[in-house]
C-alpha positions as a Markdown table, in Angstrom:
| # | Residue | x | y | z |
|---|---|---|---|---|
| 1 | Met | 7.9 | 15.3 | -23.3 |
| 2 | Lys | 4.3 | 16.2 | -22.7 |
| 3 | Leu | 2.1 | 15.6 | -19.7 |
| 4 | Leu | -1.5 | 16.2 | -18.9 |
| 5 | Thr | -3.4 | 16.2 | -15.6 |
| 6 | Leu | -7.2 | 16.4 | -15.3 |
| 7 | Asn | -9.7 | 15.9 | -12.5 |
| 8 | Gly | -12.5 | 14.3 | -14.6 |
| 9 | His | -15.4 | 14.7 | -12.2 |
| 10 | Ala | -16.5 | 11.4 | -13.7 |
| 11 | Trp | -20.2 | 10.6 | -14.1 |
| 12 | Gln | -21.2 | 13.9 | -12.4 |
| 13 | Glu | -21.2 | 15.7 | -15.7 |
| 14 | Asp | -24.0 | 16.3 | -18.2 |
| 15 | Asn | -23.3 | 14.7 | -21.6 |
| 16 | Gln | -20.6 | 12.5 | -20.0 |
| 17 | Met | -19.9 | 10.4 | -23.1 |
| 18 | Thr | -19.5 | 13.4 | -25.3 |
| 19 | Lys | -16.9 | 14.8 | -22.8 |
| 20 | Ile | -15.1 | 11.5 | -22.7 |
| 21 | Lys | -14.8 | 11.7 | -26.4 |
| 22 | Gln | -13.5 | 15.2 | -26.2 |
| 23 | Val | -10.8 | 14.3 | -23.7 |
| 24 | Ala | -9.8 | 11.3 | -25.8 |
| 25 | Ala | -9.6 | 13.5 | -28.9 |
| 26 | Arg | -7.3 | 15.9 | -27.2 |
| 27 | Ile | -5.0 | 13.1 | -25.9 |
| 28 | His | -4.9 | 11.6 | -29.4 |
| 29 | Lys | -4.1 | 14.9 | -31.0 |
| 30 | Ser | -1.4 | 15.9 | -28.5 |
| 31 | Arg | 0.1 | 12.5 | -28.0 |
| 32 | Tyr | 0.8 | 13.1 | -24.4 |
| 33 | Asp | 3.5 | 10.8 | -23.0 |
| 34 | Ala | 1.3 | 10.4 | -19.9 |
| 35 | Val | -2.0 | 11.5 | -18.5 |
| 36 | Ala | -2.9 | 11.7 | -14.8 |
| 37 | Leu | -6.6 | 11.5 | -14.0 |
| 38 | Gln | -8.5 | 12.0 | -10.8 |
| 39 | Glu | -12.1 | 11.3 | -9.8 |
| 40 | Val | -12.0 | 8.4 | -12.2 |
| 41 | Ser | -15.2 | 6.5 | -11.3 |
| 42 | Gln | -17.1 | 3.4 | -12.2 |
| 43 | His | -20.5 | 2.3 | -11.0 |
| 44 | Lys | -20.3 | -0.4 | -8.3 |
| 45 | Asp | -22.9 | -2.6 | -10.1 |
| 46 | Ala | -21.4 | -2.3 | -13.6 |
| 47 | His | -19.9 | -5.4 | -15.2 |
| 48 | Tyr | -16.2 | -6.2 | -15.0 |
| 49 | Val | -14.3 | -6.2 | -18.2 |
| 50 | Tyr | -11.0 | -7.3 | -16.7 |
| 51 | Asp | -9.4 | -7.5 | -13.2 |
| 52 | His | -11.1 | -4.7 | -11.2 |
| 53 | Ile | -12.0 | -2.5 | -14.2 |
| 54 | Arg | -15.7 | -2.2 | -14.9 |
| 55 | Asn | -17.2 | -1.4 | -18.3 |
| 56 | Asp | -18.1 | 2.2 | -17.4 |
| 57 | Asn | -14.8 | 3.1 | -15.9 |
| 58 | Tyr | -14.0 | 6.6 | -17.0 |
| 59 | Gly | -10.3 | 5.9 | -17.7 |
| 60 | Tyr | -11.2 | 2.7 | -19.5 |
| 61 | Leu | -13.7 | 4.5 | -21.7 |
| 62 | Ile | -11.1 | 7.1 | -22.6 |
| 63 | Gln | -8.6 | 4.3 | -23.5 |
| 64 | Gln | -11.3 | 2.7 | -25.7 |
| 65 | Glu | -11.9 | 5.9 | -27.5 |
| 66 | Leu | -8.2 | 6.4 | -28.0 |
| 67 | Asn | -8.0 | 2.9 | -29.5 |
| 68 | Ala | -10.8 | 3.8 | -31.9 |
| 69 | Leu | -8.9 | 6.9 | -32.9 |
| 70 | Gly | -5.8 | 4.9 | -33.6 |
| 71 | Ser | -3.8 | 5.7 | -30.4 |
| 72 | Thr | -3.6 | 2.1 | -29.3 |
| 73 | Asp | -0.4 | 2.5 | -27.3 |
| 74 | Tyr | -1.8 | 3.9 | -24.0 |
| 75 | Glu | -1.7 | 1.6 | -21.0 |
| 76 | Leu | -4.1 | 2.2 | -18.1 |
| 77 | Val | -3.4 | 1.9 | -14.4 |
| 78 | Trp | -6.4 | 2.6 | -12.1 |
| 79 | Glu | -7.1 | 2.0 | -8.4 |
| 80 | Val | -10.2 | 2.8 | -6.3 |
| 81 | Ser | -9.8 | 5.2 | -3.3 |
| 82 | His | -13.3 | 5.3 | -1.9 |
| 83 | Tyr | -17.0 | 5.3 | -2.7 |
| 84 | Gly | -18.3 | 8.5 | -4.2 |
| 85 | Tyr | -22.0 | 9.6 | -4.2 |
| 86 | Asp | -22.8 | 6.2 | -2.7 |
| 87 | Val | -22.8 | 4.2 | -5.9 |
| 88 | Tyr | -19.5 | 5.0 | -7.6 |
| 89 | Glu | -16.1 | 3.4 | -7.0 |
| 90 | Glu | -14.0 | 6.6 | -7.2 |
| 91 | Gly | -10.3 | 6.4 | -7.9 |
| 92 | Ile | -7.3 | 7.7 | -9.7 |
| 93 | Ala | -5.5 | 6.7 | -12.9 |
| 94 | Leu | -2.6 | 7.0 | -15.2 |
| 95 | Leu | -2.7 | 6.6 | -19.0 |
| 96 | Val | 0.9 | 6.1 | -20.2 |
| 97 | Arg | 2.0 | 6.0 | -23.9 |
| 98 | His | 5.1 | 4.0 | -23.1 |
| 99 | Pro | 5.5 | 0.4 | -21.7 |
| 100 | Ile | 4.9 | 0.5 | -18.0 |
| 101 | Gln | 7.7 | -1.3 | -16.2 |
| 102 | Ser | 6.0 | -1.4 | -12.8 |
| 103 | Ser | 3.2 | 0.3 | -11.0 |
| 104 | Glu | 1.9 | 0.6 | -7.4 |
| 105 | Ser | -0.7 | 2.3 | -5.4 |
| 106 | Phe | -0.8 | 3.4 | -1.7 |
| 107 | Tyr | -3.0 | 5.3 | 0.7 |
| 108 | Val | -1.6 | 8.6 | 2.0 |
| 109 | Thr | -4.5 | 9.0 | 4.6 |
| 110 | Asn | -4.8 | 7.4 | 7.9 |
| 111 | Ser | -8.0 | 5.8 | 6.7 |
| 112 | Thr | -7.7 | 3.0 | 4.2 |
| 113 | Ser | -11.4 | 2.3 | 4.1 |
| 114 | Ile | -13.2 | 2.5 | 0.8 |
| 115 | Asp | -16.3 | 3.5 | 2.7 |
| 116 | Tyr | -14.8 | 6.8 | 4.0 |
| 117 | Trp | -14.9 | 9.6 | 1.4 |
| 118 | Lys | -11.7 | 11.2 | 2.8 |
| 119 | Ser | -9.6 | 8.1 | 2.1 |
| 120 | Arg | -7.0 | 9.1 | -0.5 |
| 121 | Lys | -4.8 | 6.8 | -2.6 |
| 122 | Ile | -2.0 | 7.5 | -5.0 |
| 123 | Val | -1.2 | 5.6 | -8.2 |
| 124 | Ser | 2.3 | 5.5 | -9.6 |
| 125 | Ala | 3.9 | 4.0 | -12.7 |
| 126 | Lys | 7.5 | 3.7 | -13.8 |
| 127 | Cys | 8.4 | 3.9 | -17.5 |
| 128 | Val | 11.3 | 5.0 | -19.8 |
| 129 | Ile | 10.8 | 8.2 | -21.9 |
| 130 | Asn | 13.5 | 9.3 | -24.3 |
| 131 | Glu | 15.8 | 6.8 | -22.6 |
| 132 | Val | 15.3 | 8.4 | -19.2 |
| 133 | Pro | 13.6 | 6.4 | -16.4 |
| 134 | Val | 10.6 | 8.4 | -15.1 |
| 135 | Arg | 8.3 | 7.8 | -12.2 |
| 136 | Leu | 4.8 | 9.3 | -12.5 |
| 137 | Tyr | 2.4 | 9.8 | -9.5 |
| 138 | Ser | -1.3 | 10.6 | -10.0 |
| 139 | Cys | -2.4 | 12.5 | -6.9 |
| 140 | His | -5.7 | 13.6 | -5.3 |
| 141 | Leu | -5.0 | 15.0 | -1.9 |
| 142 | Gly | -7.3 | 16.4 | 0.8 |
| 143 | Trp | -7.5 | 19.9 | 2.3 |
| 144 | Trp | -5.2 | 22.0 | 4.4 |
| 145 | Gly | -6.6 | 22.4 | 7.9 |
| 146 | Asp | -8.5 | 19.1 | 7.9 |
| 147 | Lys | -8.2 | 17.7 | 11.4 |
| 148 | Asp | -9.5 | 14.2 | 10.4 |
| 149 | Glu | -6.9 | 13.7 | 7.7 |
| 150 | Pro | -4.1 | 16.3 | 8.0 |
| 151 | Tyr | -2.8 | 17.6 | 4.8 |
| 152 | Asp | 0.9 | 17.6 | 5.9 |
| 153 | Thr | 0.6 | 14.0 | 6.9 |
| 154 | Gln | -0.7 | 13.1 | 3.5 |
| 155 | Val | 2.2 | 14.9 | 1.9 |
| 156 | Asp | 4.7 | 13.2 | 4.3 |
| 157 | Val | 3.4 | 9.8 | 3.4 |
| 158 | Leu | 3.5 | 10.6 | -0.3 |
| 159 | Met | 7.1 | 11.7 | 0.1 |
| 160 | Ser | 8.1 | 8.5 | 1.8 |
| 161 | His | 7.0 | 6.6 | -1.3 |
| 162 | Val | 8.5 | 8.8 | -3.9 |
| 163 | Asn | 11.6 | 7.8 | -5.8 |
| 164 | Val | 14.0 | 10.7 | -5.1 |
| 165 | Glu | 16.9 | 9.2 | -6.9 |
| 166 | Gly | 15.4 | 9.4 | -10.4 |
| 167 | Leu | 13.2 | 11.9 | -12.2 |
| 168 | Ser | 9.7 | 11.9 | -10.8 |
| 169 | Phe | 6.6 | 13.9 | -11.4 |
| 170 | Leu | 3.6 | 14.6 | -9.1 |
| 171 | Leu | 0.5 | 15.3 | -11.2 |
| 172 | Gly | -3.0 | 16.0 | -10.0 |
| 173 | Asp | -5.6 | 17.8 | -7.9 |
| 174 | Phe | -3.7 | 18.9 | -4.8 |
| 175 | Asn | -6.6 | 21.0 | -3.4 |
| 176 | Ala | -3.9 | 23.5 | -2.7 |
| 177 | Ser | -3.9 | 27.0 | -4.2 |
| 178 | Asp | -0.6 | 28.4 | -5.5 |
| 179 | Glu | -1.6 | 31.7 | -4.1 |
| 180 | Ser | -2.1 | 30.6 | -0.5 |
| 181 | Arg | 1.1 | 31.0 | 1.6 |
| 182 | Glu | 2.3 | 28.6 | 4.3 |
| 183 | Glu | -0.4 | 26.0 | 3.4 |
| 184 | Gly | -0.4 | 22.9 | 1.2 |
| 185 | Tyr | 1.3 | 24.3 | -1.9 |
| 186 | Asp | 4.2 | 25.8 | 0.1 |
| 187 | Tyr | 4.5 | 22.6 | 2.1 |
| 188 | Ile | 5.1 | 20.6 | -1.1 |
| 189 | Leu | 7.6 | 23.1 | -2.4 |
| 190 | Ala | 9.4 | 23.0 | 0.9 |
| 191 | His | 10.2 | 19.3 | 0.2 |
| 192 | Gly | 12.2 | 20.4 | -2.9 |
| 193 | Trp | 9.5 | 20.0 | -5.6 |
| 194 | Ile | 9.4 | 22.4 | -8.5 |
| 195 | Asp | 6.1 | 23.8 | -9.9 |
| 196 | Thr | 6.6 | 23.3 | -13.7 |
| 197 | His | 4.0 | 25.9 | -14.5 |
| 198 | Lys | 5.9 | 28.6 | -12.6 |
| 199 | Val | 9.2 | 27.9 | -14.4 |
| 200 | Ala | 7.7 | 27.5 | -17.9 |
| 201 | Leu | 9.1 | 29.9 | -20.5 |
| 202 | Glu | 5.4 | 30.4 | -21.6 |
| 203 | Gln | 2.5 | 30.2 | -19.2 |
| 204 | Ile | -1.0 | 30.1 | -20.5 |
| 205 | Gly | -3.8 | 30.3 | -18.0 |
| 206 | Glu | -3.7 | 30.8 | -14.2 |
| 207 | Glu | -6.7 | 29.0 | -12.8 |
| 208 | Thr | -8.0 | 25.4 | -12.9 |
| 209 | Ile | -11.3 | 25.9 | -11.0 |
| 210 | Lys | -13.7 | 28.8 | -11.1 |
| 211 | Gly | -16.3 | 29.5 | -8.5 |
| 212 | Asn | -17.6 | 27.1 | -5.9 |
| 213 | Ile | -17.3 | 23.4 | -6.6 |
| 214 | Ala | -17.4 | 20.3 | -4.3 |
| 215 | Gly | -14.7 | 20.8 | -1.6 |
| 216 | Trp | -14.5 | 24.6 | -2.3 |
| 217 | Asp | -18.0 | 25.7 | -1.4 |
| 218 | Gln | -16.9 | 29.1 | -0.3 |
| 219 | Asn | -14.7 | 29.8 | -3.3 |
| 220 | Lys | -15.8 | 32.7 | -5.5 |
| 221 | Glu | -12.7 | 33.3 | -7.6 |
| 222 | Gly | -10.6 | 31.4 | -10.1 |
| 223 | Ile | -7.7 | 29.6 | -8.4 |
| 224 | Lys | -5.2 | 27.0 | -9.5 |
| 225 | Ile | -5.2 | 23.8 | -7.4 |
| 226 | Asp | -4.1 | 21.4 | -10.1 |
| 227 | His | -0.4 | 21.1 | -10.5 |
| 228 | Ile | 2.5 | 19.2 | -12.1 |
| 229 | Phe | 5.6 | 19.1 | -9.9 |
| 230 | Ser | 9.0 | 17.7 | -10.7 |
| 231 | Asn | 11.8 | 16.7 | -8.3 |
| 232 | Gln | 14.5 | 17.8 | -10.8 |
| 233 | His | 15.0 | 20.9 | -13.0 |
| 234 | Val | 13.6 | 20.3 | -16.5 |
| 235 | His | 13.5 | 22.7 | -19.4 |
| 236 | Val | 9.8 | 23.6 | -19.5 |
| 237 | Gln | 8.9 | 25.3 | -22.8 |
| 238 | Gln | 5.2 | 25.7 | -22.1 |
| 239 | Ser | 2.6 | 25.1 | -19.4 |
| 240 | Glu | -1.0 | 25.6 | -20.4 |
| 241 | Val | -4.4 | 25.3 | -18.8 |
| 242 | Val | -6.7 | 23.3 | -21.1 |
| 243 | Phe | -10.3 | 22.2 | -21.2 |
| 244 | Asp | -11.2 | 25.7 | -20.0 |
| 245 | Gly | -13.5 | 26.7 | -22.8 |
| 246 | Arg | -10.9 | 28.9 | -24.5 |
| 247 | Thr | -9.5 | 26.6 | -27.2 |
| 248 | Thr | -10.7 | 23.3 | -25.8 |
| 249 | Pro | -14.1 | 22.5 | -24.4 |
| 250 | Ile | -14.9 | 22.4 | -20.7 |
| 251 | Val | -15.3 | 18.7 | -19.7 |
| 252 | Ser | -15.3 | 18.9 | -15.9 |
| 253 | Asp | -15.6 | 21.2 | -12.9 |
| 254 | His | -11.8 | 21.4 | -13.1 |
| 255 | Tyr | -9.8 | 22.5 | -16.0 |
| 256 | Gly | -6.8 | 20.5 | -17.2 |
| 257 | Leu | -3.1 | 21.3 | -17.1 |
| 258 | Glu | -0.6 | 20.3 | -19.7 |
| 259 | Val | 3.2 | 20.9 | -19.7 |
| 260 | Thr | 5.7 | 20.5 | -22.4 |
| 261 | Phe | 9.4 | 20.1 | -21.6 |
| 262 | Thr | 12.6 | 18.4 | -22.6 |
| 263 | Ile | 14.6 | 15.7 | -20.6 |
| 264 | Gly | 17.6 | 13.7 | -21.3 |
């Protein structure tokens, strides 16, 4: 089984369409079982193509590129969290290469207003992979120490929605460094979750952002704030930071993270 998470920084990148094609090419080549995406935006004035998906939706465009490459089996789930940069409906998404049995979304913040930039929503999908029921959660949380939307409250709400009986994965931008003790990262681990990167037999890369980016204005170092957590022990062969300019192009202000493991 292979998973990828990436904060796409959608429509805030130069050469955005080129980078969308690069992301799609990697997904097509790697045949990820599922991809979690954050900062998946669409312009509020763009035309709808179906339901609430507009024709410039970052996740939808990746899906269309995948279709063009021959990977026609990826299903898209997307929900808006809040307005970003005034004109974008910013949300989160899952692209899943297996039939989705059910999906849901829910806010983890006190605010559920699309007009408030700190509003945070989670998207989840249930599918069967290698005959094992799996629940996937694409996550984009706030920051530890935020008094308006406390991080621990967001995690508590997330945990109240998680299916603890079956195999579940939390994937995304947690805005929580794995090097900061007694903060968001440790709070998630304290709920029994396992960082798949840390238990991988082979770990490639140790940072998913470098320097100051939005939300990390004072950061000067490379840190890892994007994670893939599991609620059960799985045999992780490899965890690799991708889209970091090393063997794959940089496509965002975040790098991606992929993990390969066996289940069942």
